[in-house]
Coordinates of C-alpha atoms in Angstrom, one line a residue:
X1 CA 61.9 99.9 102.2
X2 CA 65.5 101.0 102.8
X3 CA 67.8 100.0 100.0
X4 CA 71.6 100.3 100.2
X5 CA 73.5 100.2 96.9
X6 CA 77.3 99.7 97.3
X7 CA 79.9 100.5 94.7
X8 CA 82.5 97.8 95.7
X9 CA 85.0 99.5 93.3
X10 CA 87.4 102.2 94.4
X11 CA 86.6 104.0 91.1
X12 CA 83.8 106.5 91.6
X13 CA 83.2 107.3 87.9
X14 CA 83.6 104.1 86.0
X15 CA 81.3 101.3 84.8
X16 CA 80.5 100.1 88.3
X17 CA 79.5 103.5 89.4
X18 CA 77.3 103.8 86.4
X19 CA 75.5 100.6 87.3
X20 CA 75.1 101.8 90.9
X21 CA 73.5 105.0 89.5
X22 CA 71.1 103.0 87.4
X23 CA 70.1 100.6 90.1
X24 CA 69.5 103.5 92.5
X25 CA 67.2 105.1 89.9
X26 CA 65.3 101.9 89.1
X27 CA 64.6 101.0 92.8
X28 CA 64.0 104.5 94.0
X29 CA 60.2 104.9 93.7
X30 CA 58.6 104.4 97.0
X31 CA 61.8 103.5 98.7
X32 CA 64.6 105.2 100.6
X33 CA 67.8 104.6 98.7
X34 CA 71.4 105.3 99.8
X35 CA 74.5 104.7 97.7
X36 CA 78.0 104.4 99.0
X37 CA 81.4 103.8 97.5
X38 CA 83.9 101.6 99.3
X39 CA 86.5 104.2 98.6
X40 CA 84.7 106.8 100.7
X41 CA 85.6 104.8 103.8
X42 CA 89.0 104.5 105.6
X43 CA 89.2 100.8 106.5
X44 CA 92.3 99.4 108.0
X45 CA 93.6 95.9 107.3
X46 CA 92.5 93.1 109.6
X47 CA 95.4 92.1 111.9
X48 CA 94.3 88.5 112.3
X49 CA 94.6 88.7 116.0
X50 CA 91.2 87.2 116.7
X51 CA 90.5 89.4 119.7
X52 CA 87.1 90.0 118.1
X53 CA 86.3 86.3 118.6
X54 CA 86.1 87.0 122.3
X55 CA 85.0 90.7 122.4
X56 CA 82.7 90.9 119.4
X57 CA 84.5 94.1 118.3
X58 CA 87.7 95.2 116.7
X59 CA 90.3 97.3 118.6
X60 CA 91.1 99.3 115.5
X61 CA 89.5 102.7 115.0
X62 CA 88.4 103.3 111.4
X63 CA 85.2 103.6 109.3
X64 CA 84.2 99.9 109.4
X65 CA 81.5 100.7 112.0
X66 CA 80.2 103.6 109.9
X67 CA 79.8 101.4 106.9
X68 CA 78.2 98.6 109.0
X69 CA 75.7 101.3 110.2
X70 CA 74.5 101.5 106.6
X71 CA 74.0 97.7 106.6
X72 CA 72.0 98.0 109.8
X73 CA 69.9 100.7 108.2
X74 CA 69.1 98.8 105.0
X75 CA 66.4 96.2 104.5
X76 CA 68.0 95.3 101.1
X77 CA 71.6 95.5 100.1
X78 CA 72.8 95.6 96.5
X79 CA 76.6 95.0 96.1
X80 CA 77.9 96.0 92.7
X81 CA 81.4 94.7 92.1
X82 CA 83.8 94.7 89.2
X83 CA 86.4 92.0 88.7
X84 CA 89.9 92.6 90.0
X85 CA 92.0 89.6 89.1
X86 CA 88.9 87.4 89.0
X87 CA 87.5 88.4 92.3
X88 CA 86.2 91.4 94.3
X89 CA 88.4 94.5 94.6
X90 CA 90.9 94.5 97.4
X91 CA 89.3 97.5 99.2
X92 CA 86.0 95.5 99.5
X93 CA 87.9 92.4 100.6
X94 CA 89.5 94.4 103.4
X95 CA 86.1 95.5 104.5
X96 CA 84.8 92.0 104.5
X97 CA 87.8 90.9 106.6
X98 CA 87.1 93.7 109.1
X99 CA 83.5 92.5 109.5
X100 CA 84.7 89.4 111.4
X101 CA 83.2 90.9 114.6
X102 CA 79.7 90.6 113.0
X103 CA 80.4 87.1 111.6
X104 CA 78.3 84.2 112.8
X105 CA 81.4 81.9 112.9
X106 CA 82.2 82.6 116.6
X107 CA 80.5 83.6 119.8
X108 CA 80.1 86.2 121.0
X109 CA 79.6 88.2 117.8
X110 CA 78.0 91.5 117.0
X111 CA 74.9 91.2 114.9
X112 CA 73.0 93.4 112.5
X113 CA 69.2 93.1 112.5
X114 CA 67.8 90.0 110.9
X115 CA 65.5 89.7 107.9
X116 CA 67.8 91.5 105.4
X117 CA 68.1 90.5 101.8
X118 CA 71.2 90.8 99.7
X119 CA 71.6 91.1 95.9
X120 CA 74.8 91.0 93.9
X121 CA 75.8 92.4 90.5
X122 CA 79.2 91.4 89.1
X123 CA 80.8 92.8 86.1
X124 CA 83.9 92.1 84.1
X125 CA 85.6 93.0 80.9
X126 CA 86.0 89.6 79.4
X127 CA 83.3 87.3 77.9
X128 CA 83.3 84.4 80.4
X129 CA 80.7 84.2 83.1
X130 CA 82.7 82.0 85.6
X131 CA 84.6 85.0 86.7
X132 CA 81.4 86.8 87.5
X133 CA 80.2 83.7 89.4
X134 CA 83.3 83.8 91.5
X135 CA 82.7 87.4 92.5
X136 CA 79.0 86.6 93.2
X137 CA 80.2 83.6 95.3
X138 CA 82.5 85.8 97.4
X139 CA 79.8 88.4 98.1
X140 CA 77.1 85.7 98.9
X141 CA 79.6 84.0 101.3
X142 CA 80.0 87.3 103.1
X143 CA 76.2 87.8 103.2
X144 CA 75.8 84.3 104.6
X145 CA 78.1 85.0 107.6
X146 CA 76.1 88.2 108.3
X147 CA 72.9 86.2 108.0
X148 CA 71.7 88.3 105.0
X149 CA 69.6 86.2 102.7
X150 CA 71.1 86.0 99.2
X151 CA 68.1 86.9 97.0
X152 CA 69.4 87.6 93.5
X153 CA 72.4 87.9 91.3
X154 CA 73.3 89.3 87.9
X155 CA 76.6 88.7 86.0
X156 CA 77.5 91.2 83.3
X157 CA 80.3 90.3 81.0
X158 CA 82.1 92.4 78.3
X159 CA 81.8 95.7 80.2
X160 CA 85.1 97.5 80.0
X161 CA 84.1 101.1 80.0
X162 CA 81.3 103.2 81.4
X163 CA 79.8 103.5 77.9
X164 CA 79.4 99.7 77.7
X165 CA 76.8 99.8 80.4
X166 CA 74.3 101.6 78.0
X167 CA 73.8 98.4 76.1
X168 CA 72.9 96.5 79.3
X169 CA 70.3 98.8 80.8
X170 CA 67.4 96.5 80.1
X171 CA 69.1 93.6 81.9
X172 CA 69.8 95.9 84.9
X173 CA 66.3 97.2 85.0
X174 CA 64.9 93.6 84.9
X175 CA 67.2 92.7 87.7
X176 CA 66.0 95.7 89.7
X177 CA 62.4 94.4 89.3
X178 CA 63.6 91.2 91.1
X179 CA 64.9 93.4 93.9
X180 CA 61.6 95.3 94.2
X181 CA 59.5 92.2 93.9
X182 CA 61.3 90.0 96.5

């Protein structure tokens, strides 16, 4: 099984990165696991021109196709996202916008192979779960338009620093068992 774990945060050393590291360790046995950070990719803003609605590709040259190649490789995709003003970070949103050529909302559209499963982990500093649910909803909406089956979600509140993740390792490990078992 090929598993892609995405750090949707531009911060490569924070709490989100720590969760990505743990997930990668917990799902590693017997699987091929790749981790990527959204900040490792140069992704330009969508121009909203809708040319991709007729061509199934974007005229801009950047790393969007490189990241989509990782999605094509993976059987399972785990998106780990912190809250940036109650939603996904802007860098990840820009990537989602640039995935319009692969979106099933218009024809023709590019397509990744079918049968993929998507999982989401959302984290935030505050104690309220609705903010995590909003993040999860944004990512699951994205999965839906790529025809990736949303197969599991985990919201983690009250995580401000990397060190806060240590108290949540059991929850993360249990969620990883869901990823492995589905």
